[in-house]
PDB file of C-alpha atoms and ligand atoms in Angstrom:
ATOM      1  CA  UNK A   1      15.420 115.888  99.952  1.00 97.00           C
ATOM      2  CA  UNK A   2      15.113 119.601  99.319  1.00 98.00           C
ATOM      3  CA  UNK A   3      14.307 120.643  95.770  1.00 98.00           C
ATOM      4  CA  UNK A   4      15.791 123.838  94.333  1.00 98.00           C
ATOM      5  CA  UNK A   5      14.690 125.053  90.906  1.00 98.00           C
ATOM      6  CA  UNK A   6      16.635 127.587  88.867  1.00 98.00           C
ATOM      7  CA  UNK A   7      14.155 129.518  86.752  1.00 96.00           C
ATOM      8  CA  UNK A   8      14.024 132.710  84.742  1.00 94.00           C
ATOM      9  CA  UNK A   9      11.965 133.559  81.674  1.00 90.00           C
ATOM     10  CA  UNK A  10      14.913 135.082  79.844  1.00 91.00           C
ATOM     11  CA  UNK A  11      17.583 132.908  78.230  1.00 92.00           C
ATOM     12  CA  UNK A  12      21.340 133.129  78.618  1.00 93.00           C
ATOM     13  CA  UNK A  13      21.285 134.763  82.058  1.00 95.00           C
ATOM     14  CA  UNK A  14      23.308 132.218  84.027  1.00 97.00           C
ATOM     15  CA  UNK A  15      20.723 129.648  85.087  1.00 97.00           C
ATOM     16  CA  UNK A  16      22.833 126.687  84.078  1.00 98.00           C
ATOM     17  CA  UNK A  17      26.020 128.220  85.520  1.00 98.00           C
ATOM     18  CA  UNK A  18      24.217 128.679  88.844  1.00 98.00           C
ATOM     19  CA  UNK A  19      22.662 125.196  88.826  1.00 98.00           C
ATOM     20  CA  UNK A  20      26.016 123.546  88.085  1.00 98.00           C
ATOM     21  CA  UNK A  21      27.859 125.423  90.820  1.00 98.00           C
ATOM     22  CA  UNK A  22      25.184 124.833  93.462  1.00 98.00           C
ATOM     23  CA  UNK A  23      25.383 121.119  92.616  1.00 98.00           C
ATOM     24  CA  UNK A  24      29.209 121.064  92.674  1.00 98.00           C
ATOM     25  CA  UNK A  25      29.253 122.932  95.974  1.00 98.00           C
ATOM     26  CA  UNK A  26      26.755 120.622  97.670  1.00 97.00           C
ATOM     27  CA  UNK A  27      28.584 117.574  96.322  1.00 96.00           C
ATOM     28  CA  UNK A  28      31.910 118.820  97.695  1.00 95.00           C
ATOM     29  CA  UNK A  29      30.202 119.480 101.015  1.00 95.00           C
ATOM     30  CA  UNK A  30      29.445 115.763 101.182  1.00 94.00           C
ATOM     31  CA  UNK A  31      25.778 115.987 100.280  1.00 96.00           C
ATOM     32  CA  UNK A  32      23.870 113.496  98.172  1.00 95.00           C
ATOM     33  CA  UNK A  33      22.891 115.548  95.144  1.00 97.00           C
ATOM     34  CA  UNK A  34      20.442 114.806  92.360  1.00 97.00           C
ATOM     35  CA  UNK A  35      20.583 117.094  89.321  1.00 98.00           C
ATOM     36  CA  UNK A  36      17.835 117.203  86.718  1.00 98.00           C
ATOM     37  CA  UNK A  37      18.296 118.952  83.383  1.00 98.00           C
ATOM     38  CA  UNK A  38      14.916 120.065  82.062  1.00 97.00           C
ATOM     39  CA  UNK A  39      16.438 122.282  79.391  1.00 96.00           C
ATOM     40  CA  UNK A  40      18.181 121.310  76.167  1.00 90.00           C
ATOM     41  CA  UNK A  41      21.316 119.797  77.617  1.00 89.00           C
ATOM     42  CA  UNK A  42      23.938 122.402  78.587  1.00 95.00           C
ATOM     43  CA  UNK A  43      23.988 121.200  82.170  1.00 97.00           C
ATOM     44  CA  UNK A  44      24.004 117.599  80.965  1.00 97.00           C
ATOM     45  CA  UNK A  45      27.273 118.334  79.155  1.00 97.00           C
ATOM     46  CA  UNK A  46      28.879 120.104  82.100  1.00 98.00           C
ATOM     47  CA  UNK A  47      27.960 117.254  84.436  1.00 97.00           C
ATOM     48  CA  UNK A  48      28.379 114.501  81.822  1.00 97.00           C
ATOM     49  CA  UNK A  49      30.585 112.369  84.063  1.00 95.00           C
ATOM     50  CA  UNK A  50      27.788 112.148  86.631  1.00 95.00           C
ATOM     51  CA  UNK A  51      25.100 110.891  84.234  1.00 93.00           C
ATOM     52  CA  UNK A  52      23.289 107.854  85.472  1.00 90.00           C
ATOM     53  CA  UNK A  53      21.413 105.394  83.306  1.00 85.00           C
ATOM     54  CA  UNK A  54      18.152 107.296  83.149  1.00 93.00           C
ATOM     55  CA  UNK A  55      16.795 110.337  81.353  1.00 96.00           C
ATOM     56  CA  UNK A  56      14.911 113.351  82.620  1.00 96.00           C
ATOM     57  CA  UNK A  57      11.780 112.830  80.477  1.00 96.00           C
ATOM     58  CA  UNK A  58      11.140 109.518  82.295  1.00 96.00           C
ATOM     59  CA  UNK A  59      10.173 111.548  85.350  1.00 97.00           C
ATOM     60  CA  UNK A  60       7.042 112.626  83.491  1.00 97.00           C
ATOM     61  CA  UNK A  61       5.892 109.102  82.623  1.00 95.00           C
ATOM     62  CA  UNK A  62       3.646 106.725  84.559  1.00 93.00           C
ATOM     63  CA  UNK A  63       6.497 104.208  84.856  1.00 92.00           C
ATOM     64  CA  UNK A  64       9.039 106.707  86.203  1.00 92.00           C
ATOM     65  CA  UNK A  65      12.591 105.640  87.018  1.00 91.00           C
ATOM     66  CA  UNK A  66      13.391 102.518  89.009  1.00 81.00           C
ATOM     67  CA  UNK A  67      16.711 103.129  90.698  1.00 75.00           C
ATOM     68  CA  UNK A  68      19.751 105.283  90.098  1.00 74.00           C
ATOM     69  CA  UNK A  69      23.330 104.081  90.188  1.00 66.00           C
ATOM     70  CA  UNK A  70      24.769 107.252  91.714  1.00 58.00           C
ATOM     71  CA  UNK A  71      28.520 107.640  91.676  1.00 54.00           C
ATOM     72  CA  UNK A  72      30.162 107.750  95.054  1.00 52.00           C
ATOM     73  CA  UNK A  73      32.178 110.930  95.613  1.00 51.00           C
ATOM     74  CA  UNK A  74      35.470 111.444  97.474  1.00 53.00           C
ATOM     75  CA  UNK A  75      33.500 111.893 100.662  1.00 57.00           C
ATOM     76  CA  UNK A  76      30.223 110.535 101.911  1.00 72.00           C
ATOM     77  CA  UNK A  77      28.149 112.332  99.263  1.00 87.00           C
ATOM     78  CA  UNK A  78      27.417 111.594  95.655  1.00 92.00           C
ATOM     79  CA  UNK A  79      26.062 113.333  92.585  1.00 95.00           C
ATOM     80  CA  UNK A  80      23.678 111.835  90.069  1.00 95.00           C
ATOM     81  CA  UNK A  81      22.561 113.632  86.947  1.00 96.00           C
ATOM     82  CA  UNK A  82      19.457 112.957  84.889  1.00 97.00           C
ATOM     83  CA  UNK A  83      20.285 114.426  81.488  1.00 97.00           C
ATOM     84  CA  UNK A  84      17.927 116.301  79.223  1.00 97.00           C
ATOM     85  CA  UNK A  85      16.665 114.235  76.300  1.00 96.00           C
ATOM     86  CA  UNK A  86      14.647 114.780  73.153  1.00 95.00           C
ATOM     87  CA  UNK A  87      11.471 113.297  74.634  1.00 95.00           C
ATOM     88  CA  UNK A  88      11.149 116.362  76.893  1.00 94.00           C
ATOM     89  CA  UNK A  89       9.834 118.125  73.774  1.00 93.00           C
ATOM     90  CA  UNK A  90       6.822 115.762  73.791  1.00 92.00           C
ATOM     91  CA  UNK A  91       5.612 117.293  77.042  1.00 93.00           C
ATOM     92  CA  UNK A  92       3.596 119.761  74.978  1.00 91.00           C
ATOM     93  CA  UNK A  93       1.242 116.845  74.276  1.00 92.00           C
ATOM     94  CA  UNK A  94       0.757 116.027  77.961  1.00 92.00           C
ATOM     95  CA  UNK A  95      -1.718 117.805  80.228  1.00 94.00           C
ATOM     96  CA  UNK A  96      -0.182 120.005  82.883  1.00 93.00           C
ATOM     97  CA  UNK A  97      -2.002 118.098  85.641  1.00 95.00           C
ATOM     98  CA  UNK A  98      -0.696 114.732  84.443  1.00 96.00           C
ATOM     99  CA  UNK A  99       2.853 116.037  84.031  1.00 96.00           C
ATOM    100  CA  UNK A 100       2.815 117.590  87.506  1.00 96.00           C
ATOM    101  CA  UNK A 101       1.387 114.499  89.104  1.00 97.00           C
ATOM    102  CA  UNK A 102       3.824 112.061  87.466  1.00 97.00           C
ATOM    103  CA  UNK A 103       6.815 114.305  88.182  1.00 98.00           C
ATOM    104  CA  UNK A 104       5.829 114.620  91.829  1.00 97.00           C
ATOM    105  CA  UNK A 105       5.288 110.893  92.350  1.00 97.00           C
ATOM    106  CA  UNK A 106       8.471 109.906  90.489  1.00 96.00           C
ATOM    107  CA  UNK A 107      10.678 112.452  92.246  1.00 97.00           C
ATOM    108  CA  UNK A 108       9.294 111.464  95.645  1.00 95.00           C
ATOM    109  CA  UNK A 109      10.799 107.979  95.104  1.00 93.00           C
ATOM    110  CA  UNK A 110      14.275 109.522  95.458  1.00 93.00           C
ATOM    111  CA  UNK A 111      13.473 111.517  98.561  1.00 93.00           C
ATOM    112  CA  UNK A 112      15.299 109.155 100.936  1.00 91.00           C
ATOM    113  CA  UNK A 113      18.366 108.809  98.716  1.00 91.00           C
ATOM    114  CA  UNK A 114      19.278 112.453  98.210  1.00 94.00           C
ATOM    115  CA  UNK A 115      19.673 115.569 100.365  1.00 96.00           C
ATOM    116  CA  UNK A 116      19.366 118.092  97.580  1.00 98.00           C
ATOM    117  CA  UNK A 117      17.813 118.090  94.116  1.00 98.00           C
ATOM    118  CA  UNK A 118      18.849 120.887  91.741  1.00 98.00           C
ATOM    119  CA  UNK A 119      16.644 121.397  88.688  1.00 98.00           C
ATOM    120  CA  UNK A 120      17.732 123.499  85.722  1.00 98.00           C
ATOM    121  CA  UNK A 121      14.945 124.788  83.517  1.00 97.00           C
ATOM    122  CA  UNK A 122      14.503 126.295  80.064  1.00 95.00           C
ATOM    123  CA  UNK A 123      13.714 129.956  79.503  1.00 92.00           C
ATOM    124  CA  UNK A 124      10.109 130.841  78.839  1.00 86.00           C
ATOM    125  CA  UNK A 125       7.085 129.083  80.231  1.00 83.00           C
ATOM    126  CA  UNK A 126       6.752 125.379  79.820  1.00 91.00           C
ATOM    127  CA  UNK A 127       5.169 122.295  81.303  1.00 95.00           C
ATOM    128  CA  UNK A 128       8.481 120.956  82.600  1.00 96.00           C
ATOM    129  CA  UNK A 129       9.208 124.176  84.455  1.00 96.00           C
ATOM    130  CA  UNK A 130       5.654 124.340  85.839  1.00 96.00           C
ATOM    131  CA  UNK A 131       5.986 120.751  87.100  1.00 97.00           C
ATOM    132  CA  UNK A 132       9.333 121.542  88.710  1.00 98.00           C
ATOM    133  CA  UNK A 133       7.901 124.600  90.485  1.00 97.00           C
ATOM    134  CA  UNK A 134       4.949 122.505  91.614  1.00 97.00           C
ATOM    135  CA  UNK A 135       7.222 120.214  93.672  1.00 98.00           C
ATOM    136  CA  UNK A 136      10.022 122.636  94.584  1.00 98.00           C
ATOM    137  CA  UNK A 137      10.939 123.880  98.033  1.00 98.00           C
ATOM    138  CA  UNK A 138      12.698 126.901  96.588  1.00 98.00           C
ATOM    139  CA  UNK A 139      13.332 128.788  93.389  1.00 98.00           C
ATOM    140  CA  UNK A 140      16.270 131.014  92.478  1.00 98.00           C
ATOM    141  CA  UNK A 141      16.156 133.483  89.577  1.00 97.00           C
ATOM    142  CA  UNK A 142      19.374 134.686  87.959  1.00 97.00           C
ATOM    143  CA  UNK A 143      18.900 138.020  86.212  1.00 96.00           C
ATOM    144  CA  UNK A 144      21.237 140.034  84.014  1.00 95.00           C
ATOM    145  CA  UNK A 145      21.455 143.741  84.665  1.00 93.00           C
ATOM    146  CA  UNK A 146      20.124 144.571  81.216  1.00 90.00           C
ATOM    147  CA  UNK A 147      16.790 146.168  80.368  1.00 86.00           C
ATOM    148  CA  UNK A 148      14.945 143.145  78.973  1.00 85.00           C
ATOM    149  CA  UNK A 149      16.014 140.941  81.860  1.00 86.00           C
ATOM    150  CA  UNK A 150      15.085 143.555  84.431  1.00 87.00           C
ATOM    151  CA  UNK A 151      11.667 143.980  82.824  1.00 85.00           C
ATOM    152  CA  UNK A 152      11.264 140.208  83.159  1.00 86.00           C
ATOM    153  CA  UNK A 153      11.508 140.333  86.973  1.00 89.00           C
ATOM    154  CA  UNK A 154       7.794 141.076  87.270  1.00 89.00           C
ATOM    155  CA  UNK A 155       6.797 138.096  85.134  1.00 90.00           C
ATOM    156  CA  UNK A 156       9.168 135.898  87.155  1.00 90.00           C
ATOM    157  CA  UNK A 157       7.350 136.958  90.309  1.00 92.00           C
ATOM    158  CA  UNK A 158       3.966 136.244  88.689  1.00 94.00           C
ATOM    159  CA  UNK A 159       5.220 132.745  87.792  1.00 94.00           C
ATOM    160  CA  UNK A 160       6.370 132.165  91.379  1.00 95.00           C
ATOM    161  CA  UNK A 161       3.115 133.460  92.880  1.00 95.00           C
ATOM    162  CA  UNK A 162       1.087 131.262  90.509  1.00 95.00           C
ATOM    163  CA  UNK A 163       3.164 128.227  91.431  1.00 96.00           C
ATOM    164  CA  UNK A 164       2.563 128.977  95.115  1.00 97.00           C
ATOM    165  CA  UNK A 165      -1.180 128.516  94.630  1.00 96.00           C
ATOM    166  CA  UNK A 166      -0.657 124.779  94.184  1.00 94.00           C
ATOM    167  CA  UNK A 167       2.619 124.600  96.133  1.00 97.00           C
ATOM    168  CA  UNK A 168       2.418 126.901  99.169  1.00 98.00           C
ATOM    169  CA  UNK A 169       5.784 125.738 100.552  1.00 98.00           C
ATOM    170  CA  UNK A 170       7.653 127.244  97.583  1.00 98.00           C
ATOM    171  CA  UNK A 171      10.091 129.835  98.876  1.00 97.00           C
ATOM    172  CA  UNK A 172      11.776 132.460  96.727  1.00 97.00           C
ATOM    173  CA  UNK A 173      15.541 132.496  97.210  1.00 98.00           C
ATOM    174  CA  UNK A 174      15.718 135.714  95.308  1.00 97.00           C
ATOM    175  CA  UNK A 175      16.758 137.502  92.213  1.00 96.00           C
ATOM    176  CA  UNK A 176      20.416 136.740  91.646  1.00 98.00           C
ATOM    177  CA  UNK A 177      22.258 139.494  89.758  1.00 97.00           C
ATOM    178  CA  UNK A 178      24.225 137.422  87.294  1.00 97.00           C
ATOM    179  CA  UNK A 179      26.880 138.025  84.623  1.00 97.00           C
ATOM    180  CA  UNK A 180      27.233 141.506  86.080  1.00 97.00           C
ATOM    181  CA  UNK A 181      29.943 143.589  84.458  1.00 96.00           C
ATOM    182  CA  UNK A 182      31.049 145.636  87.449  1.00 89.00           C
ATOM    183  CA  UNK A 183      33.262 147.764  85.196  1.00 93.00           C
ATOM    184  CA  UNK A 184      30.258 148.931  83.221  1.00 95.00           C
ATOM    185  CA  UNK A 185      28.762 152.109  84.747  1.00 95.00           C
ATOM    186  CA  UNK A 186      25.473 151.257  83.014  1.00 94.00           C
ATOM    187  CA  UNK A 187      25.244 147.818  84.601  1.00 94.00           C
ATOM    188  CA  UNK A 188      26.243 149.210  88.000  1.00 94.00           C
ATOM    189  CA  UNK A 189      23.541 151.833  87.744  1.00 95.00           C
ATOM    190  CA  UNK A 190      21.016 149.161  86.640  1.00 94.00           C
ATOM    191  CA  UNK A 191      21.988 147.044  89.647  1.00 95.00           C
ATOM    192  CA  UNK A 192      21.437 150.016  91.971  1.00 94.00           C
ATOM    193  CA  UNK A 193      18.040 150.663  90.417  1.00 93.00           C
ATOM    194  CA  UNK A 194      16.989 147.032  90.713  1.00 93.00           C
ATOM    195  CA  UNK A 195      18.100 147.014  94.353  1.00 93.00           C
ATOM    196  CA  UNK A 196      16.012 150.106  95.020  1.00 93.00           C
ATOM    197  CA  UNK A 197      12.946 148.750  93.262  1.00 91.00           C
ATOM    198  CA  UNK A 198      13.114 145.115  94.407  1.00 90.00           C
ATOM    199  CA  UNK A 199      15.421 145.195  97.455  1.00 90.00           C
ATOM    200  CA  UNK A 200      13.463 142.648  99.450  1.00 92.00           C
ATOM    201  CA  UNK A 201      13.445 140.192  96.550  1.00 94.00           C
ATOM    202  CA  UNK A 202      17.183 140.243  95.929  1.00 95.00           C
ATOM    203  CA  UNK A 203      19.539 137.455  96.930  1.00 97.00           C
ATOM    204  CA  UNK A 204      22.424 139.023  98.914  1.00 96.00           C
ATOM    205  CA  UNK A 205      24.927 138.045  96.224  1.00 97.00           C
ATOM    206  CA  UNK A 206      26.286 139.133  92.865  1.00 97.00           C
ATOM    207  CA  UNK A 207      27.837 136.898  90.243  1.00 98.00           C
ATOM    208  CA  UNK A 208      30.191 138.956  88.117  1.00 97.00           C
ATOM    209  CA  UNK A 209      30.763 138.601  84.385  1.00 97.00           C
ATOM    210  CA  UNK A 210      33.866 136.428  84.375  1.00 96.00           C
ATOM    211  CA  UNK A 211      35.141 134.366  81.488  1.00 96.00           C
ATOM    212  CA  UNK A 212      36.533 131.785  83.904  1.00 97.00           C
ATOM    213  CA  UNK A 213      32.940 130.683  84.599  1.00 98.00           C
ATOM    214  CA  UNK A 214      32.283 129.856  80.955  1.00 97.00           C
ATOM    215  CA  UNK A 215      35.638 128.081  80.822  1.00 97.00           C
ATOM    216  CA  UNK A 216      34.894 126.025  83.918  1.00 98.00           C
ATOM    217  CA  UNK A 217      31.471 124.990  82.592  1.00 97.00           C
ATOM    218  CA  UNK A 218      33.035 123.885  79.320  1.00 97.00           C
ATOM    219  CA  UNK A 219      35.516 121.738  81.259  1.00 97.00           C
ATOM    220  CA  UNK A 220      32.864 120.248  83.506  1.00 97.00           C
ATOM    221  CA  UNK A 221      34.504 121.604  86.650  1.00 97.00           C
ATOM    222  CA  UNK A 222      33.587 124.157  89.289  1.00 98.00           C
ATOM    223  CA  UNK A 223      35.257 127.507  88.655  1.00 98.00           C
ATOM    224  CA  UNK A 224      37.017 127.366  92.036  1.00 98.00           C
ATOM    225  CA  UNK A 225      39.031 124.416  90.724  1.00 97.00           C
ATOM    226  CA  UNK A 226      40.554 126.353  87.825  1.00 96.00           C
ATOM    227  CA  UNK A 227      44.167 127.114  88.625  1.00 91.00           C
ATOM    228  CA  UNK A 228      44.373 130.700  87.537  1.00 89.00           C
ATOM    229  CA  UNK A 229      44.307 133.923  89.437  1.00 89.00           C
ATOM    230  CA  UNK A 230      41.494 135.273  87.282  1.00 85.00           C
ATOM    231  CA  UNK A 231      39.207 132.465  88.490  1.00 95.00           C
ATOM    232  CA  UNK A 232      39.613 133.355  92.153  1.00 96.00           C
ATOM    233  CA  UNK A 233      36.932 136.014  92.402  1.00 96.00           C
ATOM    234  CA  UNK A 234      34.487 133.878  90.400  1.00 97.00           C
ATOM    235  CA  UNK A 235      35.217 130.910  92.651  1.00 98.00           C
ATOM    236  CA  UNK A 236      34.507 132.978  95.750  1.00 98.00           C
ATOM    237  CA  UNK A 237      31.200 134.251  94.349  1.00 98.00           C
ATOM    238  CA  UNK A 238      30.046 130.798  93.267  1.00 98.00           C
ATOM    239  CA  UNK A 239      30.974 129.310  96.640  1.00 98.00           C
ATOM    240  CA  UNK A 240      28.979 132.051  98.328  1.00 98.00           C
ATOM    241  CA  UNK A 241      26.046 131.115  96.107  1.00 98.00           C
ATOM    242  CA  UNK A 242      26.333 127.458  97.093  1.00 98.00           C
ATOM    243  CA  UNK A 243      26.614 128.374 100.747  1.00 98.00           C
ATOM    244  CA  UNK A 244      23.587 130.679 100.532  1.00 98.00           C
ATOM    245  CA  UNK A 245      21.367 128.075  98.870  1.00 98.00           C
ATOM    246  CA  UNK A 246      22.314 125.245 101.235  1.00 98.00           C
ATOM    247  CA  UNK A 247      21.793 127.490 104.276  1.00 98.00           C
ATOM    248  CA  UNK A 248      18.425 128.741 103.029  1.00 98.00           C
ATOM    249  CA  UNK A 249      17.241 125.208 102.327  1.00 98.00           C
ATOM    250  CA  UNK A 250      18.558 123.892 105.623  1.00 97.00           C
ATOM    251  CA  UNK A 251      20.691 121.278 103.885  1.00 96.00           C
ATOM    252  CA  UNK A 252      23.358 120.437 106.485  1.00 80.00           C
ATOM    253  CA  UNK A 253      26.873 121.411 105.495  1.00 66.00           C
TER     254      UNK A 253
HETATM  255  N1  LIG B 301      29.064 134.897  85.384  1.00 96.44           N
HETATM  256  C1  LIG B 301      29.370 134.619  84.117  1.00 96.44           C
HETATM  257  N2  LIG B 301      30.369 135.260  83.496  1.00 96.44           N
HETATM  258  C2  LIG B 301      30.683 134.987  82.216  1.00 96.44           C
HETATM  259  N3  LIG B 301      30.057 134.072  81.468  1.00 96.44           N
HETATM  260  C3  LIG B 301      29.026 133.400  82.036  1.00 96.44           C
HETATM  261  C4  LIG B 301      28.636 133.630  83.386  1.00 96.44           C
HETATM  262  N4  LIG B 301      27.598 132.807  83.665  1.00 96.44           N
HETATM  263  C5  LIG B 301      27.361 132.116  82.548  1.00 96.44           C
HETATM  264  N5  LIG B 301      28.210 132.456  81.570  1.00 96.44           N
HETATM  265  C6  LIG B 301      28.233 132.006  80.176  1.00 96.44           C
HETATM  266  O1  LIG B 301      27.177 132.687  79.526  1.00 96.44           O
HETATM  267  C7  LIG B 301      26.418 131.813  78.726  1.00 96.44           C
HETATM  268  C8  LIG B 301      24.982 131.728  79.286  1.00 96.44           C
HETATM  269  O2  LIG B 301      25.052 131.203  80.608  1.00 96.44           O
HETATM  270  P1  LIG B 301      24.118 130.005  81.055  1.00 96.44           P
HETATM  271  O3  LIG B 301      24.170 128.912  80.055  1.00 96.44           O
HETATM  272  O4  LIG B 301      24.454 129.662  82.459  1.00 96.44           O
HETATM  273  O5  LIG B 301      22.713 130.753  80.975  1.00 96.44           O
HETATM  274  P2  LIG B 301      21.258 130.126  80.949  1.00 96.44           P
HETATM  275  O6  LIG B 301      20.374 131.099  81.620  1.00 96.44           O
HETATM  276  O7  LIG B 301      21.285 128.747  81.483  1.00 96.44           O
HETATM  277  O8  LIG B 301      20.964 130.083  79.377  1.00 96.44           O
HETATM  278  P3  LIG B 301      19.771 129.297  78.628  1.00 96.44           P
HETATM  279  O9  LIG B 301      18.537 130.093  78.922  1.00 96.44           O
HETATM  280  O10 LIG B 301      20.183 129.334  77.195  1.00 96.44           O
HETATM  281  O11 LIG B 301      19.715 127.931  79.215  1.00 96.44           O
HETATM  282  C9  LIG B 301      27.165 130.504  78.726  1.00 96.44           C
HETATM  283  O12 LIG B 301      28.039 130.475  77.634  1.00 96.44           O
HETATM  284  C10 LIG B 301      27.961 130.532  80.028  1.00 96.44           C
HETATM  285  O13 LIG B 301      29.143 129.791  79.943  1.00 96.44           O
HETATM  286 MG1  LIG B 302      20.713 126.967  80.593  1.00 96.44          MG
END
């Protein structure tokens, strides 16, 4: 099981949209997908129909989670979602070492049952995110082409480099320009500047600002399943994202 974490210090940049679409894409490709919501529940709502009888905070306990009744998909794969729950807030009372250790041990129990684990995280720094980065194979960082988000790229890289000290296998899948308004000259110029400054760190993709993505998330469906012309471009971009992540992680398609 390959573990992919979606992380970015800034809120509202498209982390959950990316996590959901990577999970949908892998599921449709017949993979066995585990999704963990370590934020406040947006992804849990989008993937509500895939919730299994366990909650994300249990992954940080000594007891962990016994087994998961994953739903079988149309093909050989399945998707199981561990929803965010209120007890995640109690992690502030747990030591980082203990949280990391429990999360690692508990997640390892699912290693033979899933091909891909997608973990959505909250903005800012937190114990849950640190634990996720401690076990991850890869991290992807959606970034908006706005000043505050762009300034946050450096702190994202510091977070990744710190996580690598205890998890040397952690690979950086890149900065993902997200919610990009390609009709805005300012955003286009920001994107060019970010490419010049951080070229080597950029994922070779752009997710445009498209209302169909918000609509799809609200309906719990991938944007490529919306039957409207305006969703076509968004669907193509999100499929490219899924394809990129699976290829980078070596998850067979
Ligand atoms: N490419 C996009 N185009 C238009 N709207 C988008 C796009 N991606 C996400 N959205 C919408 O923008 C809002 C923020 O996106 P999302 O929830 O994915 O960000 P986030 O980084 O997970 O936020 P948070 O830090 O609050 O968890 C949501 O309402 C979502 O539906
Ligand atoms: Mg989110």
